[in-house]
Amino acid sequence: MGIEDALGADLREKLRDELVAADDKFVQEVPKVELHVHIEGILTAELRWKLTQRNGTTLRMAKHGSEIKSLAAMEAAMDLLRPDSSRVNNDEERFQFFEAYYEGFECLKTKEDFYDLAMYYLERAAAQNVRYAEIFFDPQGHTALGTSWETMMGGFREAKIIAERDLNVKSAWIMCFLRDGTPESAMEHYKAALPYRDLIVGVGLDSNETDRPPALFEAVFSLARRDGFKLTMHCDMDSKNCHEHIRQAASVVAGHGLDRIDHGLNSAENQSLIDLILKRDLGMTICPWSYLRHTTHAELGPKIRALYDAGVKVSINSDDPAYMEDCWILQNMLLVKHLCDFDDKDIAVLASNAVNICWAQPAIKANILKEIATVYDKFYPAK
């Protein structure tokens, strides 16, 4: 399954607009926890333009691409990144996505930039009733450009404090190693991050998964576990050797497997993997809008539903909203309700799953679970 079988870009936007226009009050109001969002993946055309203008740097969509000289041109360039079989196939789309994604790092130069980036996400999260978020960041992509750790983490720290105080959104950070980088680079960055463990709750693995199995990064993940960090990894949908990668993530890496799995939707095709995930009581961070760009309604809904019905602790998340039709956690929850024929009770379970599999302190989790129950009782009072 690929782009050629999926909804085209215009139809995806139409579906998004129809779902939002339906004005689902319960999905809007239910308190949310987000566990799979890449901070660099919220670099919209508007934000890239703002940061580039402030810093006086050159704006491009690719490292050797032509300079972009207006916001309108930037918006048009971002629009062309939307997967559509009339323009690109799966491999071309993956290459273009990563090329544009990492070029976006060029606009982040100062502590203020990283603060603004984090607040851009946290303000939108607050508007969608997110109470707690664990946010991915890719330090290797920034240090490669000469950005210091203190520039990055100083901006993130200030945003965390302000968002908790003013927006009622608590947050923590997950440092992702680049899968297409070396294990040695991952270890180097892990050690450099240790002074910031007051912000970093866990470590992850992202970027291009092809021929980069989880076990390749065994040493750094084992060390992180011994040091008390939580562990997760991406197992991208329909990637090469996806079932084996899920198996390694669930049961091999760092002695006995990770604490969570990001994506991993192909486990729905393999009962032994479902059984393994249930045995280990692993949570999964699912991002429906990301998959809708590469697969069909008919395939996507039943896979998510199969994991949910089996009792897997599935949570719903946004992934990279700037590259996914501007779809944040709200639009992803609306989509999964539509795809899986979920009712509001199911949505409450999904929201509670996210709380239960997050790595916040117990008191924070208890408060959010209580708030979810209060909202549910508001809509469905006991008779």
mmCIF file of C-alpha atoms in Angstrom:
data_model
loop_
_atom_site.group_PDB
_atom_site.id
_atom_site.type_symbol
_atom_site.label_atom_id
_atom_site.label_comp_id
_atom_site.label_asym_id
_atom_site.label_seq_id
_atom_site.Cartn_x
_atom_site.Cartn_y
_atom_site.Cartn_z
ATOM 1 C CA MET A 1 0.000 0.000 0.000
ATOM 2 C CA GLY A 2 1.283 3.462 -0.812
ATOM 3 C CA ILE A 3 0.544 6.983 -1.995
ATOM 4 C CA GLU A 4 -1.094 5.702 -5.178
ATOM 5 C CA ASP A 5 -3.876 4.064 -3.110
ATOM 6 C CA ALA A 6 -4.361 6.877 -0.584
ATOM 7 C CA LEU A 7 -6.602 9.923 -0.644
ATOM 8 C CA GLY A 8 -5.129 12.761 -2.653
ATOM 9 C CA ALA A 9 -4.003 15.927 -0.911
ATOM 10 C CA ASP A 10 -7.127 17.921 -1.782
ATOM 11 C CA LEU A 11 -9.427 15.150 -0.549
ATOM 12 C CA ARG A 12 -7.483 14.884 2.715
ATOM 13 C CA GLU A 13 -7.921 18.606 3.295
ATOM 14 C CA LYS A 14 -11.625 18.304 2.492
ATOM 15 C CA LEU A 15 -11.954 15.475 5.007
ATOM 16 C CA ARG A 16 -10.088 17.503 7.638
ATOM 17 C CA ASP A 17 -12.368 20.480 7.116
ATOM 18 C CA GLU A 18 -15.504 18.324 7.284
ATOM 19 C CA LEU A 19 -14.382 16.675 10.517
ATOM 20 C CA VAL A 20 -13.650 20.031 12.146
ATOM 21 C CA ALA A 21 -16.881 21.572 10.855
ATOM 22 C CA ALA A 22 -18.900 18.800 12.528
ATOM 23 C CA ASP A 23 -18.032 20.553 15.814
ATOM 24 C CA ASP A 24 -17.576 17.459 17.989
ATOM 25 C CA LYS A 25 -17.787 19.005 21.451
ATOM 26 C CA PHE A 26 -16.631 15.938 23.356
ATOM 27 C CA VAL A 27 -13.436 15.481 21.347
ATOM 28 C CA GLN A 28 -12.761 19.191 21.679
ATOM 29 C CA GLU A 29 -13.262 19.304 25.443
ATOM 30 C CA VAL A 30 -11.742 16.019 26.595
ATOM 31 C CA PRO A 31 -8.357 16.627 28.314
ATOM 32 C CA LYS A 32 -5.509 15.252 26.243
ATOM 33 C CA VAL A 33 -1.954 13.994 26.642
ATOM 34 C CA GLU A 34 0.304 14.068 23.574
ATOM 35 C CA LEU A 35 3.196 11.604 23.364
ATOM 36 C CA HIS A 36 4.281 11.757 19.715
ATOM 37 C CA VAL A 37 4.984 15.193 18.290
ATOM 38 C CA HIS A 38 8.278 16.337 16.775
ATOM 39 C CA ILE A 39 9.046 19.909 17.726
ATOM 40 C CA GLU A 40 10.840 20.436 14.416
ATOM 41 C CA GLY A 41 7.751 19.030 12.694
ATOM 42 C CA ILE A 42 5.686 22.048 13.721
ATOM 43 C CA LEU A 43 7.846 24.453 11.686
ATOM 44 C CA THR A 44 5.064 25.838 9.512
ATOM 45 C CA ALA A 45 5.713 28.145 6.561
ATOM 46 C CA GLU A 46 4.677 31.072 8.755
ATOM 47 C CA LEU A 47 7.107 30.160 11.525
ATOM 48 C CA ARG A 48 10.008 29.411 9.177
ATOM 49 C CA TRP A 49 9.509 32.780 7.507
ATOM 50 C CA LYS A 50 9.368 34.626 10.841
ATOM 51 C CA LEU A 51 12.558 33.039 12.196
ATOM 52 C CA THR A 52 14.483 33.432 8.950
ATOM 53 C CA GLN A 53 13.557 37.101 8.681
ATOM 54 C CA ARG A 54 14.592 37.720 12.275
ATOM 55 C CA ASN A 55 17.957 36.037 11.859
ATOM 56 C CA GLY A 56 18.742 37.316 8.372
ATOM 57 C CA THR A 57 19.375 33.805 7.070
ATOM 58 C CA THR A 58 18.553 32.233 3.709
ATOM 59 C CA LEU A 59 15.272 30.350 3.450
ATOM 60 C CA ARG A 60 15.221 27.181 1.342
ATOM 61 C CA MET A 61 13.226 23.974 1.189
ATOM 62 C CA ALA A 62 16.282 21.838 0.460
ATOM 63 C CA LYS A 63 19.978 22.226 1.175
ATOM 64 C CA HIS A 64 20.891 23.046 -2.426
ATOM 65 C CA GLY A 65 17.523 24.465 -3.419
ATOM 66 C CA SER A 66 16.805 27.978 -4.596
ATOM 67 C CA GLU A 67 16.260 30.794 -2.120
ATOM 68 C CA ILE A 68 12.663 31.485 -1.080
ATOM 69 C CA LYS A 69 12.017 35.209 -0.872
ATOM 70 C CA SER A 70 8.442 35.591 0.365
ATOM 71 C CA LEU A 71 5.963 33.997 2.743
ATOM 72 C CA ALA A 72 3.662 33.233 -0.180
ATOM 73 C CA ALA A 73 6.460 31.368 -1.948
ATOM 74 C CA MET A 74 7.221 29.462 1.261
ATOM 75 C CA GLU A 75 3.575 28.460 1.625
ATOM 76 C CA ALA A 76 3.531 27.270 -1.988
ATOM 77 C CA ALA A 77 6.693 25.222 -1.440
ATOM 78 C CA MET A 78 5.226 23.605 1.675
ATOM 79 C CA ASP A 79 2.041 22.857 -0.237
ATOM 80 C CA LEU A 80 4.038 20.911 -2.824
ATOM 81 C CA LEU A 81 5.335 18.629 -0.053
ATOM 82 C CA ARG A 82 1.873 17.169 0.525
ATOM 83 C CA PRO A 83 1.986 13.536 -0.648
ATOM 84 C CA ASP A 84 -0.056 13.078 -3.802
ATOM 85 C CA SER A 85 0.290 10.317 -6.390
ATOM 86 C CA SER A 86 -0.001 12.901 -9.161
ATOM 87 C CA ARG A 87 3.395 14.287 -8.100
ATOM 88 C CA VAL A 88 5.498 11.684 -6.294
ATOM 89 C CA ASN A 89 5.761 8.029 -5.351
ATOM 90 C CA ASN A 90 6.533 6.699 -1.849
ATOM 91 C CA ASP A 91 10.317 6.832 -2.154
ATOM 92 C CA GLU A 92 10.307 10.315 -3.666
ATOM 93 C CA GLU A 93 7.963 11.572 -0.953
ATOM 94 C CA ARG A 94 10.138 10.148 1.817
ATOM 95 C CA PHE A 95 13.246 11.781 0.356
ATOM 96 C CA GLN A 96 11.535 15.143 -0.099
ATOM 97 C CA PHE A 97 10.095 15.047 3.400
ATOM 98 C CA PHE A 98 13.418 14.417 5.121
ATOM 99 C CA GLU A 99 15.171 16.953 2.903
ATOM 100 C CA ALA A 100 12.675 19.687 3.801
ATOM 101 C CA TYR A 101 12.436 18.611 7.431
ATOM 102 C CA TYR A 102 16.156 18.899 8.148
ATOM 103 C CA GLU A 103 16.549 22.071 6.095
ATOM 104 C CA GLY A 104 14.058 23.595 8.526
ATOM 105 C CA PHE A 105 16.666 23.343 11.278
ATOM 106 C CA GLU A 106 18.610 26.113 9.515
ATOM 107 C CA CYS A 107 16.149 28.750 10.690
ATOM 108 C CA LEU A 108 16.764 27.963 14.381
ATOM 109 C CA LYS A 109 19.778 29.918 15.591
ATOM 110 C CA THR A 110 19.145 31.471 19.011
ATOM 111 C CA LYS A 111 17.672 30.608 22.384
ATOM 112 C CA GLU A 112 14.757 32.874 21.480
ATOM 113 C CA ASP A 113 14.143 30.793 18.342
ATOM 114 C CA PHE A 114 13.922 27.567 20.327
ATOM 115 C CA TYR A 115 11.667 29.253 22.873
ATOM 116 C CA ASP A 116 9.368 30.515 20.124
ATOM 117 C CA LEU A 117 9.332 27.096 18.474
ATOM 118 C CA ALA A 118 8.319 25.370 21.699
ATOM 119 C CA MET A 119 5.714 28.009 22.561
ATOM 120 C CA TYR A 120 4.240 27.767 19.060
ATOM 121 C CA TYR A 121 3.456 24.127 19.809
ATOM 122 C CA LEU A 122 2.440 24.599 23.452
ATOM 123 C CA GLU A 123 0.002 27.416 22.669
ATOM 124 C CA ARG A 124 -1.748 25.258 20.070
ATOM 125 C CA ALA A 125 -1.733 22.301 22.405
ATOM 126 C CA ALA A 126 -3.365 24.385 25.128
ATOM 127 C CA ALA A 127 -6.083 25.516 22.718
ATOM 128 C CA GLN A 128 -6.911 21.833 22.101
ATOM 129 C CA ASN A 129 -7.010 20.958 25.808
ATOM 130 C CA VAL A 130 -3.672 19.178 25.975
ATOM 131 C CA ARG A 131 -2.681 19.026 29.633
ATOM 132 C CA TYR A 132 0.680 17.282 29.294
ATOM 133 C CA ALA A 133 3.030 16.588 26.388
ATOM 134 C CA GLU A 134 6.231 14.610 25.878
ATOM 135 C CA ILE A 135 7.890 16.316 22.944
ATOM 136 C CA PHE A 136 10.513 14.841 20.610
ATOM 137 C CA PHE A 137 13.571 16.836 19.584
ATOM 138 C CA ASP A 138 16.519 15.908 17.344
ATOM 139 C CA PRO A 139 19.698 17.371 18.869
ATOM 140 C CA GLN A 140 22.071 15.893 16.276
ATOM 141 C CA GLY A 141 20.426 17.944 13.560
ATOM 142 C CA HIS A 142 21.066 21.125 15.537
ATOM 143 C CA THR A 143 24.579 20.468 16.799
ATOM 144 C CA ALA A 144 25.592 19.657 13.217
ATOM 145 C CA LEU A 145 24.806 23.307 12.428
ATOM 146 C CA GLY A 146 26.872 24.602 15.333
ATOM 147 C CA THR A 147 23.991 25.127 17.753
ATOM 148 C CA SER A 148 24.980 24.693 21.393
ATOM 149 C CA TRP A 149 23.086 22.541 23.849
ATOM 150 C CA GLU A 150 22.404 25.523 26.074
ATOM 151 C CA THR A 151 20.864 27.448 23.167
ATOM 152 C CA MET A 152 18.465 24.566 22.530
ATOM 153 C CA MET A 153 17.680 23.522 26.055
ATOM 154 C CA GLY A 154 17.616 27.039 27.447
ATOM 155 C CA GLY A 155 14.833 27.950 25.034
ATOM 156 C CA PHE A 156 12.919 24.751 25.757
ATOM 157 C CA ARG A 157 13.284 25.252 29.521
ATOM 158 C CA GLU A 158 11.833 28.756 29.424
ATOM 159 C CA ALA A 159 8.904 27.585 27.285
ATOM 160 C CA LYS A 160 8.207 24.709 29.672
ATOM 161 C CA ILE A 161 8.048 27.081 32.637
ATOM 162 C CA ILE A 162 5.862 29.675 30.904
ATOM 163 C CA ALA A 163 3.451 27.097 29.443
ATOM 164 C CA GLU A 164 2.948 25.408 32.794
ATOM 165 C CA ARG A 165 2.365 28.747 34.521
ATOM 166 C CA ASP A 166 0.216 30.501 31.921
ATOM 167 C CA LEU A 167 -1.324 27.781 29.725
ATOM 168 C CA ASN A 168 -1.908 24.872 32.112
ATOM 169 C CA VAL A 169 0.236 22.628 29.905
ATOM 170 C CA LYS A 170 2.973 20.587 31.542
ATOM 171 C CA SER A 171 5.703 19.096 29.368
ATOM 172 C CA ALA A 172 8.835 16.980 29.207
ATOM 173 C CA TRP A 173 11.245 16.243 26.365
ATOM 174 C CA ILE A 174 12.300 13.060 24.584
ATOM 175 C CA MET A 175 15.720 13.225 22.939
ATOM 176 C CA CYS A 176 15.637 11.279 19.676
ATOM 177 C CA PHE A 177 18.759 9.880 18.074
ATOM 178 C CA LEU A 178 18.867 10.013 14.290
ATOM 179 C CA ARG A 179 18.495 6.473 13.011
ATOM 180 C CA ASP A 180 20.467 7.211 9.870
ATOM 181 C CA GLY A 181 23.321 8.535 12.004
ATOM 182 C CA THR A 182 25.902 6.363 13.708
ATOM 183 C CA PRO A 183 25.561 4.654 17.084
ATOM 184 C CA GLU A 184 28.740 6.523 18.077
ATOM 185 C CA SER A 185 27.095 9.877 17.375
ATOM 186 C CA ALA A 186 24.066 8.796 19.376
ATOM 187 C CA MET A 187 26.285 7.920 22.345
ATOM 188 C CA GLU A 188 28.156 11.225 22.081
ATOM 189 C CA HIS A 189 24.903 13.175 22.158
ATOM 190 C CA TYR A 190 23.492 11.075 24.959
ATOM 191 C CA LYS A 191 26.438 11.968 27.192
ATOM 192 C CA ALA A 192 26.222 15.638 26.204
ATOM 193 C CA ALA A 193 22.543 15.705 27.195
ATOM 194 C CA LEU A 194 23.038 14.483 30.761
ATOM 195 C CA PRO A 195 23.263 18.002 32.277
ATOM 196 C CA TYR A 196 19.695 18.560 31.025
ATOM 197 C CA ARG A 197 18.031 15.521 32.490
ATOM 198 C CA ASP A 198 15.712 17.780 34.484
ATOM 199 C CA LEU A 199 14.005 18.407 31.121
ATOM 200 C CA ILE A 200 14.598 15.092 29.332
ATOM 201 C CA VAL A 201 12.396 12.231 30.497
ATOM 202 C CA GLY A 202 13.316 9.676 27.849
ATOM 203 C CA VAL A 203 15.241 8.807 24.703
ATOM 204 C CA GLY A 204 13.923 7.756 21.317
ATOM 205 C CA LEU A 205 14.978 6.876 17.785
ATOM 206 C CA ASP A 206 13.623 8.481 14.621
ATOM 207 C CA SER A 207 14.472 9.464 11.012
ATOM 208 C CA ASN A 208 14.947 7.069 8.076
ATOM 209 C CA GLU A 209 14.402 3.499 9.259
ATOM 210 C CA THR A 210 15.559 1.637 6.143
ATOM 211 C CA ASP A 211 18.190 -0.991 7.066
ATOM 212 C CA ARG A 212 18.603 0.584 10.550
ATOM 213 C CA PRO A 213 17.173 -1.976 13.003
ATOM 214 C CA PRO A 214 16.585 -1.080 16.664
ATOM 215 C CA ALA A 215 19.311 -3.465 17.864
ATOM 216 C CA LEU A 216 21.926 -1.311 16.120
ATOM 217 C CA PHE A 217 21.533 1.188 18.970
ATOM 218 C CA GLU A 218 21.603 -1.356 21.791
ATOM 219 C CA ALA A 219 24.549 0.190 23.670
ATOM 220 C CA VAL A 220 23.137 3.692 24.061
ATOM 221 C CA PHE A 221 19.650 2.473 24.945
ATOM 222 C CA SER A 222 20.989 0.047 27.541
ATOM 223 C CA LEU A 223 23.022 2.847 29.121
ATOM 224 C CA ALA A 224 20.021 5.167 29.116
ATOM 225 C CA ARG A 225 17.917 2.538 30.883
ATOM 226 C CA ARG A 226 20.597 2.027 33.533
ATOM 227 C CA ASP A 227 20.670 5.797 34.030
ATOM 228 C CA GLY A 228 16.929 5.900 34.651
ATOM 229 C CA PHE A 229 15.593 7.258 31.349
ATOM 230 C CA LYS A 230 12.452 5.887 29.728
ATOM 231 C CA LEU A 231 12.840 4.333 26.266
ATOM 232 C CA THR A 232 10.902 4.458 23.013
ATOM 233 C CA MET A 233 11.586 4.062 19.285
ATOM 234 C CA HIS A 234 9.846 4.668 15.986
ATOM 235 C CA CYS A 235 8.695 1.601 14.068
ATOM 236 C CA ASP A 236 7.370 3.348 10.976
ATOM 237 C CA MET A 237 4.344 2.012 9.164
ATOM 238 C CA ASP A 238 5.154 -0.256 6.217
ATOM 239 C CA SER A 239 8.907 0.249 6.579
ATOM 240 C CA LYS A 240 11.284 -2.468 5.423
ATOM 241 C CA ASN A 241 11.398 -5.356 7.933
ATOM 242 C CA CYS A 242 8.758 -3.595 10.027
ATOM 243 C CA HIS A 243 7.639 -6.739 11.900
ATOM 244 C CA GLU A 244 11.190 -7.588 12.935
ATOM 245 C CA HIS A 245 11.819 -4.014 14.026
ATOM 246 C CA ILE A 246 8.690 -4.097 16.197
ATOM 247 C CA ARG A 247 9.798 -7.412 17.711
ATOM 248 C CA GLN A 248 13.237 -6.019 18.588
ATOM 249 C CA ALA A 249 11.724 -2.857 20.041
ATOM 250 C CA ALA A 250 9.231 -4.816 22.120
ATOM 251 C CA SER A 251 11.461 -7.569 23.468
ATOM 252 C CA VAL A 252 15.178 -7.200 22.675
ATOM 253 C CA VAL A 253 16.582 -3.679 22.998
ATOM 254 C CA ALA A 254 18.074 -2.733 26.376
ATOM 255 C CA GLY A 255 17.704 -6.224 27.775
ATOM 256 C CA HIS A 256 13.996 -6.888 27.420
ATOM 257 C CA GLY A 257 12.543 -4.216 25.150
ATOM 258 C CA LEU A 258 11.398 -0.625 25.346
ATOM 259 C CA ASP A 259 8.846 1.143 27.519
ATOM 260 C CA ARG A 260 6.760 2.356 24.564
ATOM 261 C CA ILE A 261 6.607 2.007 20.764
ATOM 262 C CA ASP A 262 6.059 4.920 18.398
ATOM 263 C CA HIS A 263 3.872 4.050 15.398
ATOM 264 C CA GLY A 264 4.214 0.241 15.151
ATOM 265 C CA LEU A 265 0.836 -0.080 13.435
ATOM 266 C CA ASN A 266 1.989 -3.072 11.369
ATOM 267 C CA SER A 267 1.832 -5.122 14.572
ATOM 268 C CA ALA A 268 -1.904 -5.367 13.846
ATOM 269 C CA GLU A 269 -1.009 -7.758 10.987
ATOM 270 C CA ASN A 270 0.757 -10.231 13.267
ATOM 271 C CA GLN A 271 -0.974 -11.870 16.232
ATOM 272 C CA SER A 272 2.328 -12.883 17.824
ATOM 273 C CA LEU A 273 3.374 -9.220 17.921
ATOM 274 C CA ILE A 274 0.028 -8.197 19.426
ATOM 275 C CA ASP A 275 0.480 -10.899 22.065
ATOM 276 C CA LEU A 276 4.026 -9.687 22.787
ATOM 277 C CA ILE A 277 2.913 -6.059 23.137
ATOM 278 C CA LEU A 278 0.113 -7.122 25.494
ATOM 279 C CA LYS A 279 2.434 -9.338 27.525
ATOM 280 C CA ARG A 280 4.832 -6.439 28.026
ATOM 281 C CA ASP A 281 1.958 -4.000 28.564
ATOM 282 C CA LEU A 282 3.495 -1.579 26.068
ATOM 283 C CA GLY A 283 1.789 1.616 25.061
ATOM 284 C CA MET A 284 1.760 2.697 21.423
ATOM 285 C CA THR A 285 1.746 6.228 20.022
ATOM 286 C CA ILE A 286 -0.409 6.216 16.893
ATOM 287 C CA CYS A 287 -0.620 9.150 14.436
ATOM 288 C CA PRO A 288 -3.569 8.502 12.088
ATOM 289 C CA TRP A 289 -3.150 11.502 9.808
ATOM 290 C CA SER A 290 0.419 10.488 9.060
ATOM 291 C CA TYR A 291 -0.752 7.089 7.792
ATOM 292 C CA LEU A 292 -3.752 8.433 5.882
ATOM 293 C CA ARG A 293 -1.273 10.036 3.492
ATOM 294 C CA HIS A 294 0.029 6.606 2.441
ATOM 295 C CA THR A 295 -2.825 4.169 2.875
ATOM 296 C CA THR A 296 -6.591 3.793 2.464
ATOM 297 C CA HIS A 297 -9.513 4.222 4.839
ATOM 298 C CA ALA A 298 -10.325 0.562 4.333
ATOM 299 C CA GLU A 299 -6.919 -0.569 5.604
ATOM 300 C CA LEU A 300 -6.150 2.065 8.229
ATOM 301 C CA GLY A 301 -9.274 1.984 10.383
ATOM 302 C CA PRO A 302 -9.347 -1.801 10.900
ATOM 303 C CA LYS A 303 -5.660 -1.881 11.903
ATOM 304 C CA ILE A 304 -6.102 0.745 14.611
ATOM 305 C CA ARG A 305 -9.349 -0.885 15.691
ATOM 306 C CA ALA A 306 -7.690 -4.321 15.899
ATOM 307 C CA LEU A 307 -5.056 -3.065 18.344
ATOM 308 C CA TYR A 308 -7.623 -1.168 20.389
ATOM 309 C CA ASP A 309 -10.035 -4.111 20.554
ATOM 310 C CA ALA A 310 -7.186 -6.437 21.573
ATOM 311 C CA GLY A 311 -6.562 -4.240 24.610
ATOM 312 C CA VAL A 312 -3.350 -2.559 23.459
ATOM 313 C CA LYS A 313 -2.895 0.839 25.118
ATOM 314 C CA VAL A 314 -3.181 2.942 21.973
ATOM 315 C CA SER A 315 -2.813 6.726 22.182
ATOM 316 C CA ILE A 316 -3.556 9.287 19.465
ATOM 317 C CA ASN A 317 -1.040 11.967 18.478
ATOM 318 C CA SER A 318 -0.135 14.476 15.769
ATOM 319 C CA ASP A 319 3.454 13.620 14.632
ATOM 320 C CA ASP A 320 4.514 16.493 12.290
ATOM 321 C CA PRO A 321 1.546 18.866 11.887
ATOM 322 C CA ALA A 322 3.334 21.339 9.593
ATOM 323 C CA TYR A 323 3.807 18.565 7.011
ATOM 324 C CA MET A 324 0.460 16.832 7.527
ATOM 325 C CA GLU A 325 -2.260 19.217 6.350
ATOM 326 C CA ASP A 326 -1.953 21.276 9.558
ATOM 327 C CA CYS A 327 -3.495 18.440 11.544
ATOM 328 C CA TRP A 328 -2.806 18.590 15.284
ATOM 329 C CA ILE A 329 -3.968 16.247 18.019
ATOM 330 C CA LEU A 330 -7.577 17.414 17.730
ATOM 331 C CA GLN A 331 -7.787 16.579 14.014
ATOM 332 C CA ASN A 332 -6.109 13.216 14.636
ATOM 333 C CA MET A 333 -8.638 12.304 17.329
ATOM 334 C CA LEU A 334 -11.489 13.351 15.052
ATOM 335 C CA LEU A 335 -10.009 11.221 12.267
ATOM 336 C CA VAL A 336 -9.604 8.096 14.383
ATOM 337 C CA LYS A 337 -13.170 8.452 15.654
ATOM 338 C CA HIS A 338 -14.310 8.604 12.038
ATOM 339 C CA LEU A 339 -12.108 5.758 10.766
ATOM 340 C CA CYS A 340 -12.798 3.330 13.590
ATOM 341 C CA ASP A 341 -16.430 4.169 14.301
ATOM 342 C CA PHE A 342 -15.475 5.030 17.874
ATOM 343 C CA ASP A 343 -17.977 6.584 20.253
ATOM 344 C CA ASP A 344 -17.225 9.081 23.016
ATOM 345 C CA LYS A 345 -16.566 6.311 25.523
ATOM 346 C CA ASP A 346 -13.843 4.995 23.213
ATOM 347 C CA ILE A 347 -12.391 8.496 22.913
ATOM 348 C CA ALA A 348 -12.284 8.715 26.708
ATOM 349 C CA VAL A 349 -10.441 5.381 26.797
ATOM 350 C CA LEU A 350 -7.920 6.613 24.208
ATOM 351 C CA ALA A 351 -7.395 9.816 26.211
ATOM 352 C CA SER A 352 -6.929 7.774 29.388
ATOM 353 C CA ASN A 353 -4.521 5.409 27.619
ATOM 354 C CA ALA A 354 -2.273 8.365 26.834
ATOM 355 C CA VAL A 355 -2.266 9.370 30.494
ATOM 356 C CA ASN A 356 -1.547 5.850 31.687
ATOM 357 C CA ILE A 357 1.392 5.289 29.314
ATOM 358 C CA CYS A 358 2.968 8.729 29.738
ATOM 359 C CA TRP A 359 5.972 9.284 31.975
ATOM 360 C CA ALA A 360 4.621 12.116 34.111
ATOM 361 C CA GLN A 361 4.607 11.995 37.907
ATOM 362 C CA PRO A 362 1.733 9.959 39.415
ATOM 363 C CA ALA A 363 -0.018 13.036 40.836
ATOM 364 C CA ILE A 364 -0.104 14.690 37.399
ATOM 365 C CA LYS A 365 -1.529 11.531 35.842
ATOM 366 C CA ALA A 366 -4.155 11.169 38.558
ATOM 367 C CA ASN A 367 -5.337 14.748 38.090
ATOM 368 C CA ILE A 368 -5.714 14.381 34.322
ATOM 369 C CA LEU A 369 -7.555 11.072 34.649
ATOM 370 C CA LYS A 370 -9.925 12.708 37.108
ATOM 371 C CA GLU A 371 -10.504 15.576 34.685
ATOM 372 C CA ILE A 372 -11.254 13.157 31.827
ATOM 373 C CA ALA A 373 -13.830 11.420 34.007
ATOM 374 C CA THR A 374 -15.389 14.771 34.931
ATOM 375 C CA VAL A 375 -15.741 15.784 31.281
ATOM 376 C CA TYR A 376 -17.235 12.398 30.393
ATOM 377 C CA ASP A 377 -19.740 12.682 33.251
ATOM 378 C CA LYS A 378 -20.675 16.183 32.059
ATOM 379 C CA PHE A 379 -21.703 14.788 28.678
ATOM 380 C CA TYR A 380 -23.075 11.478 30.018
ATOM 381 C CA PRO A 381 -24.372 12.036 33.559
ATOM 382 C CA ALA A 382 -25.242 8.949 35.575
ATOM 383 C CA LYS A 383 -28.948 8.173 35.585
#
